[in-house]
Amino acid sequence: MANEMKRGFGWLAMLTLLTAVATVGLVALLVNIFERKQEARAPFTKVVEVTEVSSDPKPWGLNFPQQYEDYLKTVNDPYTDFGGNHALPPSKLKEHPWLKRLFAGYAFSIDYREARGHAHMLSDQEVTKRVTDVQQAGACLHCHASIIPTYRRIGLEEMGEDATPAVLAEDFNIEAVMAGFKAVSQKTYEEVHAEVEKTADGFDVASGDPHMGGAHPVSCVDCHDPDTMEIRVTRPGFILGIDKLAKSDDPVPHLPSIGEWRAAGSKGDYDPNTMATRQEMRSFVCGQCHVEYYCANKMTLTFPWSNGLKMEELEAEWDATVFPDGEDGSEGGEFYDYVHKETGTKVYKAQHPEFELWSQGIHARSGVSCSDCHMPYEKKGATKVSSHWVRSPMMNINKACQTCHNIPEQEIKDRVDLIQDRTRALIDRAAAANVDMFDAIIEVQKAGATEEQLAPIRKLQRKAMWRLDYIASENSKGFHARQEAARILGESADYARQAIAVCYKLDLDAKPEDETVAAAE
Amino acid sequence: MTKDTSHTNRPEPDEGSGPATSDPASPQAKPRFGKGAIVFAMTLGVLAGVGMFTFGYGKGASYLSNNPQTCVNCHVMQDHMDSWQQSSHHHVAVCNDCHLPHDPIGKWVTKADNGFFHSLAFTLGGYDDPIQIKPRNRRVTQSTCVDCHKNFVHNLLPANTGSDMTNCVHCHGDVGHAGR
């Protein structure tokens, strides 16, 4: 009897325990359902006032914690095959020795490393030997710093107007920004950097207290209107460049608002902030900097888009450009970026033309913007936000690609690898052709070729180098427009070989080999 | 059983109720259930109550229906719902018409299978977003396309049932919903 009682109690205790466990599980489920239902409500609380002078992203982060948290993650972008974060990124010059010869006589031959995330853009620029060992122009800060409030301040000062932080915080004032942009275009890097440090990076509307926190890399105010949070473009270089493009006759089917503006009679200037579609703006904000430009001190920062966005259209603009005459009355002369040290030829430097190459690709033509892949939408709870962790889509294939591409992640990665490996191989082939060309030109110069004889060779050399650099410096290894990339590299190799052929055909005086042969006889 | 629990396990009627045989009318005056059983019954009741509440709060009954609104109980499906409402199929097919087989057994097995795994994914998080369809569910949608459209596509069908054929949604990817 007692035994039975004991057993009965044991069972009861065990059942009670099981029931308790089941209850815990059930309540956990209940609370989880409750939480998921709460997620579907998205409260937004504005806790601080941000203004046109708030280049410090911190206060914005109080209003938009999710976006700010993502933005901070660009500190540690993971390493992909072509870029990512290291304490000291590997030198491209060591990896690809031909780059040293391509950039001979130009700062890029001193220090040229793999790219890192947005968060590093200003500090990396401050320490690269290209800036520390060579005098650079302040125009570089157009893209590497949150510089618009500084342009506005200097512009207002130029116009003789009041430029207190309160005034700077009030509105965008495009006239002042443009005036400031032009005023600093001839100044040195150090001068402009000091000016950025002197501008308030925030302004407390209530107390009238300006905040002085130094210079910041590109931040919220560069792409967002502080009152409405609408995306917008702020960079004078882009605003002038896209207007030039709109006024050209380049058919830009991937930018429908430009087509509409032309159809409506091309009245006045094309203003992306009021005319572009939201989807176009999602690419324009990136096109403010990820482009080919002239950025030194002989003229104002220029985007070469007056003929269109294709590689040869950019080249044609540089061909037609003449530097403005110096203040001392010296003649500006024909446009060039640097004199190639090995051969003495004046050549062009291509700077990461991502916006231009993307424009030639199938994604642009299909209405896919930069942000769709590099800042894909993600759900936080039930709220849809653009990921502000700007990074390679290859780090985020599910969100970046599978919204449209209904195929397995691995297959997508394999396709991208295939494109990039083919491009890489073509770059190497074009690079070999270019290096051979340098050798041939050095050889004929030794043998006494005249400037007149060299003129056509120099032309071919400039074309070959520009094309190779155009794709080598572009950051997608051909992915943004794979056929266009292959075409351009093919042309580069061809022009280099043409230059070599012309070298062979030169009718030069007796070659050293002939003399030795004659002596031997 | 340990010693100190055994002494709590005394026979019921021994606390001041006199000898057990004092009541001739009931030779077994022991109550039907011990205290433990009553406590257990109460815990069971609490469990059942919380369970019923959770079932109601989580709209459990709606999952037995055919109503598309059920699928947006979870916000993860909101985009699918929104784009279905603008799709070419929205007035001829609801979610279940394409995502459950057209035979009763297959229908309920699939409902149970997806019900369980969807709940698991949504509860624990960490699922793909945009969500990716599983091969089994891909076969289901294929069978339902064919079931409704077979009169138009019979000459595309394979000679032997079940052998290889092109997936309808490979080309007609957004007839049901473009949102993912």
Coordinates of N, CA and C in Angstrom, one line a residue, chain B residues 18-107:
Chain B
G18 N -10.4 11.1 13.5 CA -10.7 9.9 14.2 C -10.3 8.7 13.5
P19 N -10.6 7.5 14.0 CA -10.3 6.3 13.3 C -11.0 6.1 12.0
A20 N -10.4 5.5 11.1 CA -11.0 5.4 9.8 C -12.3 4.6 9.8
T21 N -12.5 3.8 10.7 CA -13.7 2.9 10.7 C -14.9 3.6 11.5
S22 N -14.8 4.9 11.9 CA -15.8 5.5 12.7 C -17.1 5.7 11.9
D23 N -17.0 5.7 10.6 CA -18.2 5.9 9.8 C -18.6 4.6 9.1
P24 N -19.7 4.0 9.7 CA -20.1 2.7 9.1 C -20.6 2.9 7.7
A25 N -21.2 4.0 7.4 CA -21.9 4.2 6.1 C -20.8 4.1 5.0
S26 N -19.7 4.6 5.3 CA -18.7 4.6 4.2 C -17.4 3.9 4.7
P27 N -17.3 2.6 4.4 CA -16.1 1.9 4.8 C -14.9 2.5 4.2
Q28 N -15.0 3.1 3.1 CA -13.9 3.8 2.4 C -14.1 5.3 2.5
A29 N -13.7 5.9 3.5 CA -14.0 7.3 3.6 C -12.9 8.2 3.0
K30 N -11.9 7.5 2.4 CA -10.9 8.2 1.7 C -11.5 9.0 0.5
P31 N -11.1 10.3 0.4 CA -11.6 11.1 -0.8 C -11.1 10.4 -2.1
R32 N -11.7 10.7 -3.2 CA -11.4 10.0 -4.4 C -10.0 10.4 -5.0
F33 N -9.7 11.7 -4.7 CA -8.3 12.1 -5.2 C -7.5 12.7 -4.1
G34 N -6.2 12.4 -4.1 CA -5.4 13.0 -3.1 C -5.1 14.5 -3.4
K35 N -4.4 15.2 -2.5 CA -4.1 16.6 -2.7 C -3.3 16.8 -4.0
G36 N -2.3 15.9 -4.1 CA -1.4 16.0 -5.2 C -2.2 16.0 -6.5
A37 N -3.1 15.1 -6.6 CA -3.9 15.0 -7.9 C -4.7 16.2 -8.1
I38 N -5.2 16.8 -7.0 CA -5.9 18.1 -7.2 C -5.0 19.2 -7.7
V39 N -3.8 19.3 -7.1 CA -2.8 20.3 -7.5 C -2.5 20.1 -9.0
F40 N -2.3 18.8 -9.3 CA -1.9 18.5 -10.7 C -3.0 18.9 -11.7
A41 N -4.3 18.6 -11.3 CA -5.4 18.9 -12.1 C -5.4 20.5 -12.3
M42 N -5.1 21.2 -11.3 CA -5.1 22.7 -11.4 C -4.0 23.1 -12.4
T43 N -2.8 22.5 -12.2 CA -1.8 23.0 -13.1 C -2.1 22.6 -14.6
L44 N -2.8 21.4 -14.7 CA -3.2 21.0 -16.0 C -4.2 22.0 -16.6
G45 N -5.1 22.5 -15.7 CA -6.1 23.5 -16.1 C -5.4 24.8 -16.5
V46 N -4.4 25.2 -15.8 CA -3.7 26.4 -16.1 C -3.0 26.3 -17.5
L47 N -2.4 25.1 -17.7 CA -1.8 24.8 -19.0 C -2.8 24.9 -20.1
A48 N -3.9 24.2 -19.9 CA -5.0 24.2 -20.9 C -5.5 25.6 -21.2
G49 N -5.6 26.4 -20.1 CA -6.1 27.8 -20.3 C -5.1 28.6 -21.1
V50 N -3.8 28.6 -20.7 CA -2.8 29.4 -21.4 C -2.8 28.9 -22.8
G51 N -2.9 27.6 -23.0 CA -2.9 27.0 -24.4 C -4.0 27.5 -25.2
M52 N -5.2 27.5 -24.6 CA -6.4 28.0 -25.4 C -6.2 29.5 -25.7
F53 N -5.7 30.3 -24.7 CA -5.5 31.7 -25.0 C -4.5 31.9 -26.1
T54 N -3.4 31.2 -26.0 CA -2.4 31.3 -27.0 C -2.9 31.0 -28.4
F55 N -3.7 29.9 -28.5 CA -4.3 29.5 -29.7 C -5.2 30.6 -30.3
G56 N -5.9 31.2 -29.4 CA -6.8 32.3 -29.8 C -6.0 33.5 -30.2
Y57 N -5.1 33.9 -29.4 CA -4.3 35.1 -29.6 C -3.5 35.0 -30.9
G58 N -3.0 33.8 -31.1 CA -2.2 33.5 -32.3 C -3.0 33.2 -33.5
K59 N -4.3 33.4 -33.4 CA -5.3 33.1 -34.5 C -5.2 31.7 -35.0
G60 N -5.0 30.8 -34.1 CA -4.8 29.4 -34.5 C -5.9 28.8 -35.4
A61 N -7.1 29.2 -35.2 CA -8.2 28.6 -36.0 C -8.1 29.0 -37.4
S62 N -7.5 30.2 -37.7 CA -7.5 30.7 -39.0 C -6.7 29.8 -40.0
Y63 N -5.7 29.1 -39.3 CA -4.8 28.3 -40.1 C -5.5 27.1 -40.8
L64 N -6.8 26.8 -40.3 CA -7.5 25.7 -40.9 C -8.4 26.2 -42.0
S65 N -8.3 27.5 -42.3 CA -9.2 28.1 -43.3 C -8.4 28.2 -44.7
N66 N -9.1 28.8 -45.6 CA -8.5 29.0 -46.9 C -8.2 30.5 -47.2
N67 N -8.4 31.3 -46.1 CA -8.3 32.7 -46.3 C -6.9 33.3 -46.4
P68 N -6.6 34.0 -47.5 CA -5.3 34.6 -47.7 C -4.8 35.5 -46.5
Q69 N -5.8 36.1 -45.9 CA -5.5 37.0 -44.7 C -4.7 36.2 -43.7
T70 N -4.9 34.9 -43.6 CA -4.2 34.1 -42.6 C -2.7 34.1 -42.9
C71 N -2.3 34.2 -44.1 CA -0.9 34.1 -44.5 C -0.1 35.4 -44.0
V72 N -0.9 36.5 -43.9 CA -0.2 37.7 -43.4 C -0.4 37.9 -41.9
N73 N -0.8 36.8 -41.2 CA -0.7 36.9 -39.7 C 0.7 37.2 -39.3
C74 N 1.7 36.7 -40.1 CA 3.1 36.9 -39.9 C 3.5 38.0 -40.9
H75 N 4.2 39.1 -40.5 CA 4.5 40.1 -41.4 C 5.5 39.8 -42.5
V76 N 6.2 38.6 -42.3 CA 7.2 38.2 -43.3 C 6.5 38.0 -44.7
M77 N 5.2 37.7 -44.7 CA 4.5 37.5 -46.0 C 3.8 38.7 -46.5
Q78 N 4.0 39.9 -45.9 CA 3.3 41.0 -46.3 C 3.5 41.4 -47.8
D79 N 4.8 41.4 -48.2 CA 5.1 41.7 -49.6 C 4.5 40.8 -50.6
H80 N 4.4 39.5 -50.2 CA 3.8 38.5 -51.1 C 2.3 38.8 -51.2
M81 N 1.7 39.1 -50.1 CA 0.3 39.5 -50.1 C 0.0 40.7 -50.9
D82 N 0.8 41.8 -50.7 CA 0.6 43.0 -51.4 C 0.7 42.8 -52.9
S83 N 1.7 42.1 -53.3 CA 1.9 41.9 -54.8 C 1.0 40.9 -55.4
W84 N 0.5 40.0 -54.5 CA -0.6 39.0 -55.1 C -1.8 39.8 -55.4
Q85 N -2.1 40.8 -54.5 CA -3.4 41.6 -54.8 C -3.3 42.4 -56.1
Q86 N -2.1 42.6 -56.6 CA -2.0 43.3 -57.9 C -1.6 42.3 -59.0
S87 N -1.7 41.0 -58.7 CA -1.2 40.1 -59.7 C -2.3 39.6 -60.7
S88 N -2.0 38.9 -61.7 CA -2.9 38.5 -62.7 C -3.8 37.4 -62.1
H89 N -3.4 36.7 -61.0 CA -4.1 35.6 -60.5 C -5.0 35.9 -59.3
H90 N -5.0 37.2 -58.9 CA -5.6 37.4 -57.6 C -7.1 37.2 -57.5
H91 N -7.8 37.2 -58.7 CA -9.2 37.0 -58.6 C -9.6 35.5 -59.0
V92 N -8.5 34.7 -59.3 CA -8.8 33.3 -59.6 C -8.2 32.3 -58.6
A93 N -7.2 32.8 -57.9 CA -6.5 31.9 -57.0 C -6.0 32.6 -55.7
V94 N -6.2 31.9 -54.6 CA -5.7 32.4 -53.3 C -4.4 31.6 -53.0
C95 N -3.7 32.0 -52.0 CA -2.4 31.4 -51.7 C -2.5 29.9 -51.8
N96 N -3.5 29.3 -51.1 CA -3.6 27.8 -51.0 C -3.8 27.2 -52.4
D97 N -4.4 27.9 -53.3 CA -4.6 27.3 -54.6 C -3.3 26.9 -55.3
C98 N -2.3 27.7 -55.1 CA -1.0 27.4 -55.7 C 0.0 26.7 -54.8
H99 N -0.2 27.0 -53.5 CA 0.9 26.4 -52.6 C 0.4 25.2 -51.9
L100 N -0.7 24.6 -52.1 CA -1.1 23.4 -51.6 C -1.6 22.4 -52.7
P101 N -1.2 21.1 -52.6 CA -1.7 20.2 -53.7 C -3.2 20.2 -53.8
H102 N -3.7 19.8 -54.9 CA -5.1 19.8 -55.2 C -5.8 18.5 -54.8
D103 N -5.1 17.6 -54.0 CA -5.8 16.5 -53.4 C -5.9 16.6 -51.9
P104 N -7.0 16.1 -51.3 CA -7.2 16.3 -49.9 C -6.0 15.9 -49.0
I105 N -5.5 14.7 -49.2 CA -4.4 14.2 -48.3 C -3.2 15.1 -48.4
G106 N -2.8 15.2 -49.7 CA -1.6 16.1 -49.9 C -1.8 17.5 -49.4
K107 N -3.0 18.0 -49.5 CA -3.2 19.3 -49.1 C -3.0 19.5 -47.6

